Short mmCIF file of C-alpha atoms in Angstrom, two decimals:
data_model
loop_
_atom_site.label_atom_id
_atom_site.label_comp_id
_atom_site.label_asym_id
_atom_site.label_seq_id
_atom_site.Cartn_x
_atom_site.Cartn_y
_atom_site.Cartn_z
CA UNK A 1 75.20 128.08 84.70
CA UNK A 2 75.25 127.39 80.96
CA UNK A 3 75.70 123.96 79.46
CA UNK A 4 76.75 123.16 75.92
CA UNK A 5 74.58 121.10 73.58
CA UNK A 6 77.09 118.25 74.03
CA UNK A 7 76.69 118.38 77.82
CA UNK A 8 72.90 118.54 77.56
CA UNK A 9 72.83 115.48 75.32
CA UNK A 10 73.98 113.44 78.34
CA UNK A 11 71.50 114.90 80.84
CA UNK A 12 69.13 112.60 82.64
CA UNK A 13 65.56 113.21 81.57
CA UNK A 14 63.65 113.23 84.87
CA UNK A 15 60.43 112.37 83.04
CA UNK A 16 62.14 109.09 82.05
CA UNK A 17 63.83 108.06 85.28
CA UNK A 18 64.21 104.33 84.49
CA UNK A 19 67.86 103.46 83.81
CA UNK A 20 66.67 101.02 81.14
CA UNK A 21 65.89 104.11 79.09
CA UNK A 22 69.60 104.87 78.83
CA UNK A 23 72.30 102.90 77.01
CA UNK A 24 74.92 100.93 78.93
CA UNK A 25 77.15 100.78 75.86
CA UNK A 26 77.54 102.92 72.74
CA UNK A 27 77.78 100.78 69.64
CA UNK A 28 79.36 103.58 67.66
CA UNK A 29 82.72 104.76 68.98
CA UNK A 30 82.64 107.68 66.55
CA UNK A 31 80.28 109.38 69.01
CA UNK A 32 82.95 109.12 71.70
CA UNK A 33 85.39 112.05 72.05
CA UNK A 34 89.14 111.36 72.12
CA UNK A 35 90.27 110.73 75.70
CA UNK A 36 93.83 112.06 75.52
CA UNK A 37 92.84 115.50 74.22
CA UNK A 38 90.26 115.86 76.99
CA UNK A 39 92.76 114.82 79.67
CA UNK A 40 95.26 117.39 78.42
CA UNK A 41 92.52 120.03 78.52
CA UNK A 42 91.63 119.01 82.07
CA UNK A 43 95.32 119.37 83.03
CA UNK A 44 95.55 122.83 81.51
CA UNK A 45 92.19 124.27 82.60
CA UNK A 46 92.30 122.79 86.09
CA UNK A 47 95.60 124.63 86.56
CA UNK A 48 93.92 127.84 85.42
CA UNK A 49 91.03 127.20 87.81
CA UNK A 50 93.58 126.76 90.61
CA UNK A 51 95.51 129.87 89.57
CA UNK A 52 92.36 132.00 89.46
CA UNK A 53 90.89 130.67 92.72
CA UNK A 54 87.47 132.06 91.82
CA UNK A 55 85.29 129.00 91.29
CA UNK A 56 85.18 125.40 92.43
CA UNK A 57 84.15 122.20 90.65
CA UNK A 58 82.57 119.29 92.48
CA UNK A 59 82.31 116.07 90.52
CA UNK A 60 79.94 113.56 92.12
CA UNK A 61 80.34 110.00 90.83
CA UNK A 62 77.85 107.23 91.48
CA UNK A 63 77.14 103.81 90.08
CA UNK A 64 76.96 100.19 91.26
CA UNK A 65 79.98 98.43 92.83
CA UNK A 66 82.60 97.62 90.15
CA UNK A 67 81.27 100.31 87.82
CA UNK A 68 84.75 101.84 87.58
CA UNK A 69 84.46 104.91 89.80
CA UNK A 70 88.02 104.64 91.19
CA UNK A 71 89.68 104.09 87.84
CA UNK A 72 87.63 106.91 86.32
CA UNK A 73 88.97 109.30 88.96
CA UNK A 74 92.52 108.04 88.36
CA UNK A 75 92.10 108.74 84.66
CA UNK A 76 90.66 112.23 85.13
CA UNK A 77 93.61 113.07 87.42
CA UNK A 78 96.27 112.13 84.84
CA UNK A 79 97.49 115.68 84.17
CA UNK A 80 95.79 117.41 87.08
CA UNK A 81 97.76 119.39 89.64
CA UNK A 82 97.36 117.51 92.93
CA UNK A 83 97.60 120.83 94.77
CA UNK A 84 94.19 121.77 93.37
CA UNK A 85 92.62 118.35 92.82
CA UNK A 86 91.46 116.00 95.55
CA UNK A 87 89.42 112.80 95.55
CA UNK A 88 87.39 111.48 98.49
CA UNK A 89 85.30 108.36 98.99
CA UNK A 90 82.09 108.12 100.96
CA UNK A 91 81.01 104.63 101.85
CA UNK A 92 78.51 103.77 104.55
CA UNK A 93 78.54 106.48 107.27
CA UNK A 94 80.61 105.55 110.34
CA UNK A 95 79.16 106.00 113.83
CA UNK A 96 80.25 109.63 114.19
CA UNK A 97 79.02 110.56 110.70
CA UNK A 98 75.74 108.74 111.27
CA UNK A 99 75.20 110.80 114.42
CA UNK A 100 74.95 113.97 112.32
CA UNK A 101 72.66 115.23 109.57
CA UNK A 102 73.59 113.58 106.29
CA UNK A 103 75.25 116.64 104.73
CA UNK A 104 77.64 117.07 107.65
CA UNK A 105 80.23 114.52 106.64
CA UNK A 106 80.79 115.79 103.10
CA UNK A 107 81.05 119.48 104.01
CA UNK A 108 84.74 119.52 105.08
CA UNK A 109 85.69 117.94 101.74
CA UNK A 110 83.93 120.39 99.44
CA UNK A 111 86.22 122.16 96.96
CA UNK A 112 87.75 125.48 97.94
CA UNK A 113 87.60 128.14 95.24
CA UNK A 114 90.14 127.06 92.68
CA UNK A 115 89.86 123.38 93.51
CA UNK A 116 88.37 120.49 91.60
CA UNK A 117 87.17 117.69 93.88
CA UNK A 118 85.84 114.26 92.95
CA UNK A 119 83.48 112.44 95.30
CA UNK A 120 83.45 108.67 94.89
CA UNK A 121 79.87 108.37 96.11
CA UNK A 122 78.57 111.33 98.08
CA UNK A 123 75.72 112.85 100.08
CA UNK A 124 73.43 111.20 97.52
CA UNK A 125 74.05 107.88 99.27
CA UNK A 126 71.72 109.27 101.94
CA UNK A 127 68.80 108.80 99.52
CA UNK A 128 70.06 105.62 97.83
CA UNK A 129 72.28 103.31 99.90
CA UNK A 130 70.82 104.39 103.22
CA UNK A 131 67.40 103.48 101.92
CA UNK A 132 68.56 99.89 101.35
CA UNK A 133 70.73 99.69 104.48
CA UNK A 134 69.38 102.19 107.03
CA UNK A 135 71.95 103.96 109.17
CA UNK A 136 69.71 105.22 111.95
CA UNK A 137 67.07 103.34 113.83
CA UNK A 138 64.16 105.59 112.94
CA UNK A 139 60.59 104.73 112.08
CA UNK A 140 60.78 106.32 108.67
CA UNK A 141 62.63 109.01 106.77
CA UNK A 142 61.05 111.85 104.91
CA UNK A 143 62.69 111.17 101.55
CA UNK A 144 61.07 114.18 99.91
CA UNK A 145 62.65 116.37 102.59
CA UNK A 146 66.05 114.83 101.87
CA UNK A 147 65.67 115.37 98.12
CA UNK A 148 64.75 118.98 98.78
CA UNK A 149 67.71 119.40 101.15
CA UNK A 150 70.08 118.06 98.48
CA UNK A 151 68.64 120.32 95.79
CA UNK A 152 68.93 123.34 98.06
CA UNK A 153 72.44 122.41 99.22
CA UNK A 154 73.67 122.06 95.64
CA UNK A 155 71.86 125.23 94.57
CA UNK A 156 73.61 127.04 97.42
CA UNK A 157 76.98 125.72 96.23
CA UNK A 158 76.31 126.77 92.64
CA UNK A 159 75.17 130.23 93.75
CA UNK A 160 78.37 130.67 95.74
CA UNK A 161 80.64 129.64 92.85
CA UNK A 162 80.99 125.86 93.08
CA UNK A 163 79.73 124.01 90.05
CA UNK A 164 78.26 120.55 90.77
CA UNK A 165 78.44 117.82 88.09
CA UNK A 166 76.79 114.50 88.92
CA UNK A 167 77.55 111.34 87.00
CA UNK A 168 75.80 107.99 87.04
CA UNK A 169 77.69 105.05 85.52
CA UNK A 170 74.93 102.99 83.95
CA UNK A 171 76.13 99.38 83.99
CA UNK A 172 74.16 96.35 82.79
CA UNK A 173 73.48 93.38 85.03
CA UNK A 174 75.60 91.09 82.84
CA UNK A 175 78.59 93.41 83.01
CA UNK A 176 78.17 93.74 86.79
CA UNK A 177 78.30 89.94 87.04
CA UNK A 178 81.37 89.70 84.85
CA UNK A 179 83.25 92.31 86.86
CA UNK A 180 82.46 90.72 90.21
CA UNK A 181 84.09 87.52 88.99
CA UNK A 182 87.01 89.42 87.47
CA UNK A 183 87.61 91.16 90.79
CA UNK A 184 88.20 87.77 92.38
CA UNK A 185 90.49 86.59 89.59
CA UNK A 186 93.00 89.42 89.43
CA UNK A 187 95.53 89.89 92.27
CA UNK A 188 95.53 93.62 91.52
CA UNK A 189 91.77 93.81 92.00
CA UNK A 190 91.13 91.02 94.46
CA UNK A 191 91.74 93.17 97.56
CA UNK A 192 88.80 95.34 96.51
CA UNK A 193 86.45 92.39 96.78
CA UNK A 194 84.48 92.54 99.96
CA UNK A 195 81.60 90.39 101.18
CA UNK A 196 79.55 93.61 101.01
CA UNK A 197 79.88 93.33 97.21
CA UNK A 198 77.72 90.21 97.44
CA UNK A 199 75.16 92.09 99.55
CA UNK A 200 75.25 94.85 96.95
CA UNK A 201 74.61 92.36 94.19
CA UNK A 202 71.68 90.78 96.06
CA UNK A 203 70.09 94.19 96.47
CA UNK A 204 70.90 95.37 92.95
CA UNK A 205 67.27 95.80 91.85
CA UNK A 206 66.08 97.70 94.90
CA UNK A 207 69.25 99.86 95.01
CA UNK A 208 68.80 100.71 91.35
CA UNK A 209 65.09 101.55 91.85
CA UNK A 210 65.92 103.95 94.69
CA UNK A 211 68.68 105.49 92.57
CA UNK A 212 66.25 106.05 89.69
CA UNK A 213 63.89 107.91 92.02
CA UNK A 214 66.68 109.88 93.72
CA UNK A 215 68.37 110.99 90.51
CA UNK A 216 65.11 112.19 89.00
CA UNK A 217 64.33 114.09 92.21
CA UNK A 218 67.73 115.78 92.46
CA UNK A 219 68.34 116.53 88.77
CA UNK A 220 68.09 120.25 88.06
CA UNK A 221 68.99 122.35 85.04
CA UNK A 222 71.62 124.01 87.20
CA UNK A 223 73.13 120.85 88.75
CA UNK A 224 72.28 118.03 86.36
CA UNK A 225 72.80 114.29 86.50
CA UNK A 226 74.69 112.85 83.55
CA UNK A 227 73.70 109.33 82.50
CA UNK A 228 76.84 107.66 81.14
CA UNK A 229 77.01 104.22 79.49
CA UNK A 230 79.19 102.23 81.88
CA UNK A 231 79.71 98.83 80.30
CA UNK A 232 82.98 99.73 78.59
CA UNK A 233 85.30 101.67 80.85
CA UNK A 234 87.32 103.48 78.14
CA UNK A 235 84.05 104.72 76.61
CA UNK A 236 82.71 106.02 79.91
CA UNK A 237 86.01 107.71 80.77
CA UNK A 238 86.25 109.41 77.37
CA UNK A 239 82.72 110.83 77.60
CA UNK A 240 83.12 112.04 81.18
CA UNK A 241 86.57 113.53 80.53
CA UNK A 242 85.08 115.51 77.63
CA UNK A 243 82.25 116.76 79.85
CA UNK A 244 84.66 117.79 82.63
CA UNK A 245 87.05 119.47 80.18
CA UNK A 246 84.22 121.44 78.61
CA UNK A 247 83.00 122.59 82.01
CA UNK A 248 86.48 123.63 83.20
CA UNK A 249 86.93 125.72 80.05
CA UNK A 250 83.85 127.74 80.92
CA UNK A 251 84.95 128.17 84.57
CA UNK A 252 88.57 129.24 83.99
CA UNK A 253 89.32 130.23 80.42
CA UNK A 254 92.47 132.26 81.29
CA UNK A 255 95.26 132.59 83.82
CA UNK A 256 94.86 135.66 86.03
CA UNK A 257 96.33 138.74 84.38
CA UNK A 258 98.45 141.44 85.95
CA UNK A 259 98.39 144.90 84.43
CA UNK A 260 101.57 145.99 82.60
CA UNK A 261 101.96 148.67 85.30
CA UNK A 262 102.07 146.12 88.12
CA UNK A 263 104.48 143.90 86.16
CA UNK A 264 106.77 146.88 85.53
CA UNK A 265 106.68 147.68 89.23
CA UNK A 266 107.67 144.10 90.12
CA UNK A 267 110.54 144.24 87.63
CA UNK A 268 111.73 147.51 89.11
CA UNK A 269 111.61 146.14 92.66
CA UNK A 270 113.55 143.05 91.58
CA UNK A 271 116.16 145.17 89.77
CA UNK A 272 116.62 147.32 92.88
CA UNK A 273 117.50 144.10 94.70
CA UNK A 274 120.02 142.90 92.17
CA UNK A 275 117.71 140.70 90.08
CA UNK A 276 117.82 141.74 86.42
CA UNK B 1 113.33 101.98 109.34
CA UNK B 2 115.98 100.78 106.88
CA UNK B 3 117.38 102.90 104.11
CA UNK B 4 119.20 101.66 101.03
CA UNK B 5 122.75 102.76 100.22
CA UNK B 6 121.26 104.87 97.40
CA UNK B 7 118.96 106.65 99.84
CA UNK B 8 121.75 107.21 102.34
CA UNK B 9 123.96 108.74 99.68
CA UNK B 10 121.54 111.70 99.60
CA UNK B 11 121.28 112.17 103.36
CA UNK B 12 122.20 115.49 104.89
CA UNK B 13 125.33 115.19 107.00
CA UNK B 14 124.44 117.16 110.15
CA UNK B 15 128.12 117.67 110.90
CA UNK B 16 128.27 119.63 107.62
CA UNK B 17 125.10 121.72 107.76
CA UNK B 18 126.16 124.43 105.28
CA UNK B 19 124.23 124.09 102.02
CA UNK B 20 127.39 125.14 100.16
CA UNK B 21 128.70 121.68 101.02
CA UNK B 22 126.08 120.14 98.73
CA UNK B 23 125.82 120.38 94.94
CA UNK B 24 123.08 122.45 93.29
CA UNK B 25 123.63 120.61 90.00
CA UNK B 26 125.03 117.23 89.03
CA UNK B 27 127.39 117.51 86.10
CA UNK B 28 127.06 113.84 85.30
CA UNK B 29 123.54 112.75 84.33
CA UNK B 30 124.65 109.12 84.45
CA UNK B 31 124.28 109.36 88.23
CA UNK B 32 120.62 110.32 87.77
CA UNK B 33 118.06 107.49 87.71
CA UNK B 34 115.49 107.33 84.88
CA UNK B 35 112.42 109.34 85.79
CA UNK B 36 109.75 107.38 83.91
CA UNK B 37 110.61 104.04 85.52
CA UNK B 38 110.48 105.60 88.98
CA UNK B 39 107.12 107.25 88.26
CA UNK B 40 105.67 103.93 87.12
CA UNK B 41 106.98 102.31 90.30
CA UNK B 42 105.40 105.08 92.38
CA UNK B 43 102.10 104.46 90.59
CA UNK B 44 102.22 100.73 91.25
CA UNK B 45 103.55 100.74 94.81
CA UNK B 46 101.42 103.64 95.97
CA UNK B 47 98.39 101.61 94.87
CA UNK B 48 99.68 98.69 96.91
CA UNK B 49 100.21 100.97 99.90
CA UNK B 50 96.62 102.18 99.51
CA UNK B 51 95.32 98.62 99.11
CA UNK B 52 97.16 97.40 102.21
CA UNK B 53 96.27 100.42 104.40
CA UNK B 54 99.00 99.51 106.87
CA UNK B 55 101.54 102.30 106.59
CA UNK B 56 101.59 105.94 105.57
CA UNK B 57 104.19 108.03 103.77
CA UNK B 58 104.67 111.72 104.45
CA UNK B 59 106.86 113.57 101.99
CA UNK B 60 107.98 116.97 103.29
CA UNK B 61 109.30 119.31 100.58
CA UNK B 62 111.19 122.50 101.30
CA UNK B 63 113.36 124.88 99.38
CA UNK B 64 113.44 128.57 98.41
CA UNK B 65 110.65 130.20 96.40
CA UNK B 66 110.76 129.07 92.74
CA UNK B 67 112.72 125.92 93.62
CA UNK B 68 110.11 123.76 91.88
CA UNK B 69 108.16 122.29 94.77
CA UNK B 70 104.77 122.45 93.02
CA UNK B 71 105.99 120.95 89.76
CA UNK B 72 107.88 118.25 91.66
CA UNK B 73 104.64 117.20 93.36
CA UNK B 74 102.79 117.23 90.02
CA UNK B 75 105.46 114.96 88.58
CA UNK B 76 105.43 112.52 91.49
CA UNK B 77 101.63 112.28 91.16
CA UNK B 78 101.70 111.29 87.47
CA UNK B 79 100.55 107.70 87.98
CA UNK B 80 99.42 107.97 91.59
CA UNK B 81 95.87 107.09 92.63
CA UNK B 82 94.31 110.36 93.81
CA UNK B 83 92.21 108.37 96.28
CA UNK B 84 95.37 107.61 98.26
CA UNK B 85 97.56 110.58 97.37
CA UNK B 86 97.02 114.13 98.56
CA UNK B 87 99.13 117.27 98.40
CA UNK B 88 98.84 120.24 100.77
CA UNK B 89 100.62 123.58 100.97
CA UNK B 90 101.59 125.42 104.14
CA UNK B 91 102.48 129.04 103.68
CA UNK B 92 102.60 131.59 106.47
CA UNK B 93 100.16 130.58 109.25
CA UNK B 94 96.83 132.42 109.13
CA UNK B 95 95.38 134.00 112.26
CA UNK B 96 93.62 130.86 113.48
CA UNK B 97 96.65 128.65 112.82
CA UNK B 98 98.97 131.16 114.49
CA UNK B 99 96.78 131.04 117.59
CA UNK B 100 97.71 127.36 118.10
CA UNK B 101 100.92 125.45 118.73
CA UNK B 102 102.83 125.10 115.49
CA UNK B 103 102.07 121.38 114.94
CA UNK B 104 98.32 121.93 115.17
CA UNK B 105 97.71 123.08 111.63
CA UNK B 106 99.44 120.17 109.89
CA UNK B 107 97.88 117.41 111.99
CA UNK B 108 94.55 117.12 110.12
CA UNK B 109 96.46 116.66 106.85
CA UNK B 110 98.76 113.84 107.93
CA UNK B 111 98.47 110.65 105.85
CA UNK B 112 96.03 107.99 106.96
CA UNK B 113 97.41 104.46 106.82
CA UNK B 114 97.59 103.61 103.15
CA UNK B 115 97.99 107.20 102.05
CA UNK B 116 100.92 109.06 100.61
CA UNK B 117 100.83 112.77 101.35
CA UNK B 118 103.10 115.54 100.08
CA UNK B 119 103.55 118.71 102.12
CA UNK B 120 104.64 121.74 100.10
CA UNK B 121 106.39 123.35 103.08
CA UNK B 122 105.36 122.03 106.46
CA UNK B 123 105.68 122.29 110.24
CA UNK B 124 109.38 122.95 109.58
CA UNK B 125 108.46 126.48 108.54
CA UNK B 126 108.00 127.08 112.27
CA UNK B 127 111.79 126.91 112.67
CA UNK B 128 112.72 128.55 109.35
CA UNK B 129 110.24 131.03 107.89
CA UNK B 130 108.79 132.03 111.24
CA UNK B 131 112.27 132.91 112.40
CA UNK B 132 112.58 135.42 109.56
CA UNK B 133 108.98 136.65 109.73
CA UNK B 134 107.69 136.04 113.28
CA UNK B 135 104.05 135.01 113.58
CA UNK B 136 103.50 135.76 117.23
CA UNK B 137 104.48 138.82 119.18
CA UNK B 138 106.66 137.08 121.74
CA UNK B 139 109.94 138.14 123.26
CA UNK B 140 111.79 135.10 121.99
CA UNK B 141 111.18 131.50 120.98
CA UNK B 142 112.98 128.52 122.39
CA UNK B 143 114.24 127.15 119.09
CA UNK B 144 115.85 124.12 120.71
CA UNK B 145 112.47 123.22 122.19
CA UNK B 146 110.88 123.49 118.74
CA UNK B 147 113.57 121.29 117.17
CA UNK B 148 113.01 118.71 119.89
CA UNK B 149 109.23 118.89 119.42
CA UNK B 150 109.66 118.25 115.67
CA UNK B 151 112.02 115.33 116.25
CA UNK B 152 109.64 113.78 118.76
CA UNK B 153 106.58 114.40 116.58
CA UNK B 154 108.22 112.72 113.59
CA UNK B 155 109.55 109.90 115.73
CA UNK B 156 106.01 109.34 117.01
CA UNK B 157 104.71 109.20 113.41
CA UNK B 158 107.41 106.73 112.38
CA UNK B 159 106.73 104.55 115.43
CA UNK B 160 103.03 104.46 114.58
CA UNK B 161 103.62 103.48 110.94
CA UNK B 162 104.01 106.74 109.03
CA UNK B 163 107.33 107.12 107.30
CA UNK B 164 108.61 110.71 107.03
CA UNK B 165 110.87 111.72 104.11
CA UNK B 166 112.16 115.29 104.10
CA UNK B 167 113.59 116.89 101.00
CA UNK B 168 115.50 120.16 100.58
CA UNK B 169 115.81 121.52 97.05
CA UNK B 170 119.26 123.10 97.06
CA UNK B 171 119.15 125.93 94.55
CA UNK B 172 121.97 128.36 93.76
CA UNK B 173 121.57 132.10 94.03
CA UNK B 174 122.04 132.56 90.29
CA UNK B 175 119.34 130.06 89.47
CA UNK B 176 117.00 131.67 92.00
CA UNK B 177 117.54 135.01 90.25
CA UNK B 178 116.91 133.51 86.81
CA UNK B 179 113.66 131.87 87.92
CA UNK B 180 112.28 134.99 89.55
CA UNK B 181 112.63 136.80 86.23
CA UNK B 182 111.19 133.86 84.32
CA UNK B 183 108.16 133.84 86.59
CA UNK B 184 107.37 137.37 85.45
CA UNK B 185 107.88 136.56 81.78
CA UNK B 186 105.63 133.54 81.35
CA UNK B 187 101.83 133.99 81.44
CA UNK B 188 101.55 130.44 82.79
CA UNK B 189 103.84 131.29 85.71
CA UNK B 190 103.20 134.99 86.18
CA UNK B 191 100.23 134.50 88.50
CA UNK B 192 102.56 132.77 90.96
CA UNK B 193 104.66 135.90 91.30
CA UNK B 194 103.87 137.71 94.49
CA UNK B 195 105.53 140.73 96.08
CA UNK B 196 106.41 138.33 98.92
CA UNK B 197 108.82 136.66 96.45
CA UNK B 198 110.84 139.88 96.55
CA UNK B 199 110.82 139.83 100.36
CA UNK B 200 111.97 136.22 100.19
CA UNK B 201 114.77 137.15 97.88
CA UNK B 202 115.91 140.01 100.15
CA UNK B 203 116.05 137.63 103.10
CA UNK B 204 117.62 134.77 101.16
CA UNK B 205 120.84 134.62 103.21
CA UNK B 206 119.20 134.71 106.63
CA UNK B 207 116.42 132.26 105.57
CA UNK B 208 119.04 129.86 104.25
CA UNK B 209 121.14 130.16 107.45
CA UNK B 210 118.11 129.32 109.61
CA UNK B 211 117.29 126.42 107.29
CA UNK B 212 120.84 125.05 107.61
CA UNK B 213 120.52 125.08 111.39
CA UNK B 214 117.00 123.65 111.40
CA UNK B 215 117.74 120.81 109.00
CA UNK B 216 120.81 119.71 110.94
CA UNK B 217 118.78 119.81 114.17
CA UNK B 218 115.87 117.78 112.80
CA UNK B 219 117.78 115.26 110.70
CA UNK B 220 117.66 111.79 112.26
CA UNK B 221 118.64 108.37 110.98
CA UNK B 222 114.96 107.45 111.21
CA UNK B 223 113.53 110.56 109.53
CA UNK B 224 116.33 111.99 107.41
CA UNK B 225 116.65 115.13 105.35
CA UNK B 226 117.63 114.55 101.73
CA UNK B 227 119.77 117.25 100.12
CA UNK B 228 118.85 117.37 96.45
CA UNK B 229 120.55 119.47 93.75
CA UNK B 230 117.81 121.87 92.66
CA UNK B 231 119.24 123.89 89.80
CA UNK B 232 117.89 121.63 87.06
CA UNK B 233 114.33 120.57 87.68
CA UNK B 234 114.36 117.31 85.68
CA UNK B 235 117.44 116.19 87.63
CA UNK B 236 115.87 116.96 91.00
CA UNK B 237 112.61 115.25 90.03
CA UNK B 238 114.38 112.11 88.82
CA UNK B 239 116.42 111.74 92.01
CA UNK B 240 113.47 112.35 94.32
CA UNK B 241 111.17 110.05 92.32
CA UNK B 242 113.76 107.28 92.67
CA UNK B 243 113.98 107.87 96.44
CA UNK B 244 110.19 107.81 96.84
CA UNK B 245 109.81 104.72 94.65
CA UNK B 246 112.46 102.87 96.66
CA UNK B 247 110.77 103.79 99.93
CA UNK B 248 107.30 102.75 98.72
CA UNK B 249 108.67 99.36 97.67
CA UNK B 250 109.82 98.71 101.21
CA UNK B 251 106.49 99.86 102.69
CA UNK B 252 104.11 97.93 100.42
CA UNK B 253 105.81 95.20 98.41
CA UNK B 254 102.57 93.24 97.73
CA UNK B 255 98.82 93.60 97.39
CA UNK B 256 96.97 92.13 100.37
CA UNK B 257 96.42 88.41 99.94
CA UNK B 258 93.30 86.41 100.68
CA UNK B 259 93.66 82.76 101.53
CA UNK B 260 92.44 80.29 98.87
CA UNK B 261 89.76 79.20 101.39
CA UNK B 262 88.30 82.70 101.67
CA UNK B 263 88.39 83.16 97.90
CA UNK B 264 86.60 79.84 97.41
CA UNK B 265 83.98 80.94 99.91
CA UNK B 266 83.43 84.22 98.03
CA UNK B 267 83.06 82.31 94.76
CA UNK B 268 80.53 79.96 96.34
CA UNK B 269 78.51 82.85 97.73
CA UNK B 270 78.51 84.57 94.34
CA UNK B 271 77.47 81.34 92.58
CA UNK B 272 74.59 80.91 95.03
CA UNK B 273 73.40 84.32 93.90
CA UNK B 274 73.61 83.60 90.21
CA UNK B 275 77.10 84.96 89.55
CA UNK B 276 79.29 82.32 87.97
#
């Protein structure tokens, strides 16, 4: 798996896991790629990916409540073919999911070859959210074992042809506050407000600390975490769209090609049946 | 389930099952609603449907090969939220699917409450395609029993809150011919050409005759078939988008509302935790 210099410039540095080391806002919009061009590229190259059916792309999106995960996915999907693009959310495991190992519930939703799939939260919640709000009544978890399981799971996916891109939306405390209030003010957003948002806010520091540890432990050169400034949604979307577009171009540069001989044979068969 | 006069004007008339009774092209574009407005409505009302999570919408799309089912779904999805909108294709049943009753394979893909789902072909292939190309090695099927099973299945869905809209793209033989050739000419479309398209073309008359019978037998006032002129893609898309938009408006006219008391309580809780 090769990454461009642009992609690498957004990698998490696992030797500097603290999110304070990463910007929540870029002051210079000149560093931000143009959104529309990236979305058009996503539309085109996702269709090629789907036509070729050789590789899959799994986009894992994490960040605090209100960090814009849903609207990011909506934006990325603008020109995507819904036949080959699906989005799934993973909140707290339900009772059936919690009765299985933590990778079980995401497995049926992994991309098929040719598909691009976005996870709004993912199996990584098992080493972040579940650490704040335990799902099972066990004495203690072996977090190192879970980190290792995630690394091996994602390495397995990459080896078998599914690229894994992991994104953290790095949002400041002030912006988090502002968006919680905004959620209550706007009829279009109000329904998304849930008392659990208040619990999330109360546990912001501890959640963030677990996330810092988990991201550093599950970042690999092959399946990296991208640290994206999250305080201005259009900025975050434009950066992530550019990263996704660049990755799709490497996975599916061309539509599948038929040899001229096969095409001639098809034409002949059609002509024989009155189509010419 | 109530349908507007506009919706009803596109209903199949089961007393006139022959597709020749329905236009493949409208000569007057003034009868065609504006696409963009309908797509924006779909975007807005599908988000309300998803926010309310009370009803589902299943859109079943059928028509000959090359009739534009994929591109229709792409168009309808333009402003849809991919969290609540999914598209699935059903071609010939594979060996596991064929080893089950014919409704089994579609069941896991039905819309959850709040979701809108498009089926590119569906369980109706069991009374159309499977009649041309049998899946199981049985003496004979009881087609009337299958029609009844489909009617009862869809009635069950409607009773439980999932609206079923069924669309037939009515394409002329000449247009079918033209598109088969076009598929071979364009690199962007060529990969979709498959020798099975030629088989489909050869069996066009018999496939169409089975479809005429099946549609008439599974059309109900509750879960109607819409007969849409399919020879010009933009026309077909605009009509279907208007039908879907109108249906969504009846299913989810508003975002869910919280009482002022609950909102005040949320604000108080946030303020207590430093968010104000």
